[in-house]
PDB file of C-alpha atoms in Angstrom:
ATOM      1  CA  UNK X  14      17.634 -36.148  35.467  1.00 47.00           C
ATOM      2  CA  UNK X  15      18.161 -32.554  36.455  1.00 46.00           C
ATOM      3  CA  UNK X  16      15.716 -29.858  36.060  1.00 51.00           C
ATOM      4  CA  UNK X  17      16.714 -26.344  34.762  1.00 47.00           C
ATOM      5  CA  UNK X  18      14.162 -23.311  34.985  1.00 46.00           C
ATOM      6  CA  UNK X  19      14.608 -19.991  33.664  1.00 57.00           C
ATOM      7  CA  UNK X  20      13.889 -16.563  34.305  1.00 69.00           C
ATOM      8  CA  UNK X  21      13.270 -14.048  32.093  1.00 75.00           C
ATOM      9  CA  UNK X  22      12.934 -10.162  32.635  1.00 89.00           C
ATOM     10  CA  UNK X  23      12.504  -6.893  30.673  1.00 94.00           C
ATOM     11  CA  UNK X  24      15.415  -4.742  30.838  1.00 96.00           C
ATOM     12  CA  UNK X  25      15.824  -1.169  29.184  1.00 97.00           C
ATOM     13  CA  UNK X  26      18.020  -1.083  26.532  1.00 97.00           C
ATOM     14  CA  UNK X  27      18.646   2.224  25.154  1.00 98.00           C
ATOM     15  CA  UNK X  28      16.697   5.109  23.405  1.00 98.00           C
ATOM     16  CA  UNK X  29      15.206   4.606  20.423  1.00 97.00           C
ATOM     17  CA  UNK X  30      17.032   7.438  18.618  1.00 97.00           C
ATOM     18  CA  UNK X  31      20.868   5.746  19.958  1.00 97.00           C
ATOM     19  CA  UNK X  32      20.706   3.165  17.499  1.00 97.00           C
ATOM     20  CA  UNK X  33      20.695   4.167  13.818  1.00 97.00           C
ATOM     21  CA  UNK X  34      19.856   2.318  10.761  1.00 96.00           C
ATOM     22  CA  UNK X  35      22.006  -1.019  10.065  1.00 97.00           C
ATOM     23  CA  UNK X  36      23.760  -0.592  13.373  1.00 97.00           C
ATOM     24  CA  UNK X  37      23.900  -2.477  16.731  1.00 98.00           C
ATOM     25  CA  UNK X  38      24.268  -1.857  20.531  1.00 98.00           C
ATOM     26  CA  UNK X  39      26.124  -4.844  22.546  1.00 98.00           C
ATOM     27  CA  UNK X  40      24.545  -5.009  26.431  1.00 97.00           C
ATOM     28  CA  UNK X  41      26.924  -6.378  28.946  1.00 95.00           C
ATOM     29  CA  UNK X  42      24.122  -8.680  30.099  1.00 93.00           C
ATOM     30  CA  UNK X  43      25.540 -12.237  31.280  1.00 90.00           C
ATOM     31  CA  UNK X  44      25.473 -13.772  28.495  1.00 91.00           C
ATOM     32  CA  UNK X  45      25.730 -10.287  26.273  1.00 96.00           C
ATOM     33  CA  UNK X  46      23.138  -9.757  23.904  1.00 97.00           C
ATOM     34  CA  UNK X  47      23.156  -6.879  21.057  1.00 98.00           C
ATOM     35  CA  UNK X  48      20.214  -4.932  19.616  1.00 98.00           C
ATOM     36  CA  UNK X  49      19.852  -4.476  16.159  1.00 98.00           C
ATOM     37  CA  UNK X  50      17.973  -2.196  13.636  1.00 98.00           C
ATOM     38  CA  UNK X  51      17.449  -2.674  10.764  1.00 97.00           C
ATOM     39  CA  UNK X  52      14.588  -1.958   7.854  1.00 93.00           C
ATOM     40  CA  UNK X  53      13.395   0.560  10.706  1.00 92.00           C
ATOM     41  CA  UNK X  54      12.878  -2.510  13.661  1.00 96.00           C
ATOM     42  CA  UNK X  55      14.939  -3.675  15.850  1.00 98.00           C
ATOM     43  CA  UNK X  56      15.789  -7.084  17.017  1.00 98.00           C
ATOM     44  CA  UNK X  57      17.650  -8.734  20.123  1.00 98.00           C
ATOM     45  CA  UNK X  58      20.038 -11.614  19.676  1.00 98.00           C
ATOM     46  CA  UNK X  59      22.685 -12.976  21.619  1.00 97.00           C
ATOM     47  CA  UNK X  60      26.080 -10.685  20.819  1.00 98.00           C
ATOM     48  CA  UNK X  61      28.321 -14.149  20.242  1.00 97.00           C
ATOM     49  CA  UNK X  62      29.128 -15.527  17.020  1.00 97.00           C
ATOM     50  CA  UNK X  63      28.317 -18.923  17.765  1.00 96.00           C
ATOM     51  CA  UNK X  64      31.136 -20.347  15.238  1.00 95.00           C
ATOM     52  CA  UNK X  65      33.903 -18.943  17.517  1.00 92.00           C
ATOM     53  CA  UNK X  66      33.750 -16.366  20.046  1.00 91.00           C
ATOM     54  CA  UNK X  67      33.450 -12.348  18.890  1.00 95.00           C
ATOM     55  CA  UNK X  68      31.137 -10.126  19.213  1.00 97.00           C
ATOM     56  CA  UNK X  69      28.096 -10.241  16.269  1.00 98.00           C
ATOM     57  CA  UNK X  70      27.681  -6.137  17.018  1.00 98.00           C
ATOM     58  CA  UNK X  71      30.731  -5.542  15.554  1.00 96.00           C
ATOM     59  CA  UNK X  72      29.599  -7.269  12.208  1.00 97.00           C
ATOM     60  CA  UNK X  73      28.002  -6.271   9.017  1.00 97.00           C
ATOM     61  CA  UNK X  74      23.996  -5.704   9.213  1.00 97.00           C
ATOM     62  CA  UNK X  75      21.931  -5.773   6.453  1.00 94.00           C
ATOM     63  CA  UNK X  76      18.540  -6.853   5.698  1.00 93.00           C
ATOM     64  CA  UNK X  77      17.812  -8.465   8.868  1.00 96.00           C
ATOM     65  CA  UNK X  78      21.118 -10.300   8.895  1.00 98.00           C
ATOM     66  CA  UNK X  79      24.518  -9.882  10.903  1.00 98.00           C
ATOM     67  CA  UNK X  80      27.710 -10.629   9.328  1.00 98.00           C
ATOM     68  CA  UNK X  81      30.619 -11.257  11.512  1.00 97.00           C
ATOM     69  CA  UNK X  82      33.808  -9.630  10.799  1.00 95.00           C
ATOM     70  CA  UNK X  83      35.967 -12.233  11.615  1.00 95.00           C
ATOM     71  CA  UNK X  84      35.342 -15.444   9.548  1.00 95.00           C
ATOM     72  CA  UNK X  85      32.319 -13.842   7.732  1.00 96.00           C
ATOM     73  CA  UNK X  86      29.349 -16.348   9.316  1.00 97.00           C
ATOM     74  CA  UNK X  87      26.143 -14.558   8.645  1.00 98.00           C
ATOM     75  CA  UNK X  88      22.840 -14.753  10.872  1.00 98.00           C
ATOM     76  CA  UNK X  89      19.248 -14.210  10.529  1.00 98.00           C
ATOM     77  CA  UNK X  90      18.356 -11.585  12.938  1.00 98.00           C
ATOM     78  CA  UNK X  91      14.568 -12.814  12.875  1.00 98.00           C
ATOM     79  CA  UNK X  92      14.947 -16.235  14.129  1.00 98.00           C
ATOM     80  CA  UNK X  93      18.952 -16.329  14.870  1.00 98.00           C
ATOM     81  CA  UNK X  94      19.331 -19.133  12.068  1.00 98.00           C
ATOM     82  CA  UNK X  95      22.741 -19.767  10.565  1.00 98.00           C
ATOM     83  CA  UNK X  96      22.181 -18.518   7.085  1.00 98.00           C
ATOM     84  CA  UNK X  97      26.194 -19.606   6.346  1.00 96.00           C
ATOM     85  CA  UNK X  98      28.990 -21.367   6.847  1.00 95.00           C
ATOM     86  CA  UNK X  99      31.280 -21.475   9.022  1.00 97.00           C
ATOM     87  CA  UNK X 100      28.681 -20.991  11.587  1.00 96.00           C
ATOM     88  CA  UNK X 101      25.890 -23.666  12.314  1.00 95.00           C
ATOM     89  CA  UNK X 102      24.738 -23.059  15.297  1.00 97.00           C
ATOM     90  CA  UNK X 103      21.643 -20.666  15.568  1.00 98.00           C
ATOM     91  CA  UNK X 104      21.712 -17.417  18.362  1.00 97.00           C
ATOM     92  CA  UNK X 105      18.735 -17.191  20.949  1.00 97.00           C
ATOM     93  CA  UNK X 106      16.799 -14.483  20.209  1.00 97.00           C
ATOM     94  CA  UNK X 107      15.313 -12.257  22.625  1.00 97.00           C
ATOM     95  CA  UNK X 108      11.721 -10.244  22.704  1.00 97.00           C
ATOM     96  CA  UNK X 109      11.816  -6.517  21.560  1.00 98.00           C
ATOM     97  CA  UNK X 110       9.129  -3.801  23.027  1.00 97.00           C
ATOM     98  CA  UNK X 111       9.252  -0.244  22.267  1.00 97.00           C
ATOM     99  CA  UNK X 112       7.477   1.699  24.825  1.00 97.00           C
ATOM    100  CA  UNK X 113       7.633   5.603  23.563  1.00 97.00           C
ATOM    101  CA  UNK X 114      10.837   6.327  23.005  1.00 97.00           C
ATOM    102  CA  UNK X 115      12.410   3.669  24.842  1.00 98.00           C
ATOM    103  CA  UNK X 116      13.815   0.371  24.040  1.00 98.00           C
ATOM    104  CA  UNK X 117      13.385  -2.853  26.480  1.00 98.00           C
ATOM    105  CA  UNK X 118      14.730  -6.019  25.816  1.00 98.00           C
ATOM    106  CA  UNK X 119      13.528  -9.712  27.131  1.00 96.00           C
ATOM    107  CA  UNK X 120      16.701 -11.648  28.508  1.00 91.00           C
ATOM    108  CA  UNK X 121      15.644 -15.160  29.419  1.00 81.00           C
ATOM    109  CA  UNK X 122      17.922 -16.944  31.550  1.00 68.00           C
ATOM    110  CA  UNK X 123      18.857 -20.240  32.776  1.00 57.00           C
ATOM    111  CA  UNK X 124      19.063 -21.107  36.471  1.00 52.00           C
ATOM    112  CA  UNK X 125      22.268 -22.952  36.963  1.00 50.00           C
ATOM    113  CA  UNK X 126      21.431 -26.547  38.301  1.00 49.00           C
ATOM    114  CA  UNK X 127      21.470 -27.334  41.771  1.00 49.00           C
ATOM    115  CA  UNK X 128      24.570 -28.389  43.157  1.00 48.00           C
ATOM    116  CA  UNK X 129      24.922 -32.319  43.718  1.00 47.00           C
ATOM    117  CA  UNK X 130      24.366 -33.206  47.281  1.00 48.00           C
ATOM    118  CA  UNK X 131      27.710 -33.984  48.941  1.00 44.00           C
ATOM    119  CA  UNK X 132      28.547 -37.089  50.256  1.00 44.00           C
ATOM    120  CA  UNK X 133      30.753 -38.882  52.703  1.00 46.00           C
ATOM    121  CA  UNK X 134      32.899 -42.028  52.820  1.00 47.00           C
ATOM    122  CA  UNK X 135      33.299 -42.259  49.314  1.00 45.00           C
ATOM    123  CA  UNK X 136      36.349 -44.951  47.641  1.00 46.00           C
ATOM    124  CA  UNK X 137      38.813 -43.351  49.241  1.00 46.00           C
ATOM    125  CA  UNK X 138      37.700 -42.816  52.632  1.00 45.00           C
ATOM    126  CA  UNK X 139      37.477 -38.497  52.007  1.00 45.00           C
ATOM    127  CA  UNK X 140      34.339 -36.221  52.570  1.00 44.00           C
TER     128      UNK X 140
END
């Protein structure tokens, strides 16, 4: 059984004033995530549509939701549920502080696993 831990760490964002109403900023963070606002509050979720892969903060955002442009999957922005088809899968989601005028984000991620021990003499004799 392998163990995996993660990290997480608060990372600044943007201004608050950058993003307007019913639009999104993508962060090149590994994997990227985009921030949201909309209704006046803002929301973190990872930037890939998880029905294929392209980027959610190009979609549509209303009402705490993201619409993808390109097959139209549409997201909760809340709690990263699918709300429809084609997409399934739910998005992370990712804490949200405002301190002042300043946006941080919380990107939690996972350590890759260890790497397997190497070993010598396997079938064919090769290290």
């Amino acid at each position: 059984m392998s163990e995996h831990h993660t990290t997480s760490s608060w990372i600044r964002a943007c201004r608050v004033d950058e993003i307007a109403d019913e639009q999104a900023l993508r962060l090149d963070t590994t994997p990227p995530v985009s921030v949201f606002r909309t209704n006046g509050e803002f929301f973190c979720v990872d930037d890939t549509c998880t029905h294929e892969d392209f980027s959610l903060a190009e979609g549509w955002v209303e009402d705490c939701s993201v619409e993808c442009p390109l097959h139209l999957a549409k997201f909760c922005l809340r709690t990263g549920a699918a709300l429809s088809t084609p997409a399934y899968r739910p998005l992370r989601t990712h804490e949200v502080r405002v301190d002042g005028d300043e946006l941080y984000v919380r990107i939690e991620q996972q350590d890759p696993a260890p790497a397997c021990p190497s070993t010598t003499g396997g079938r064919d004799g090769l290290a």
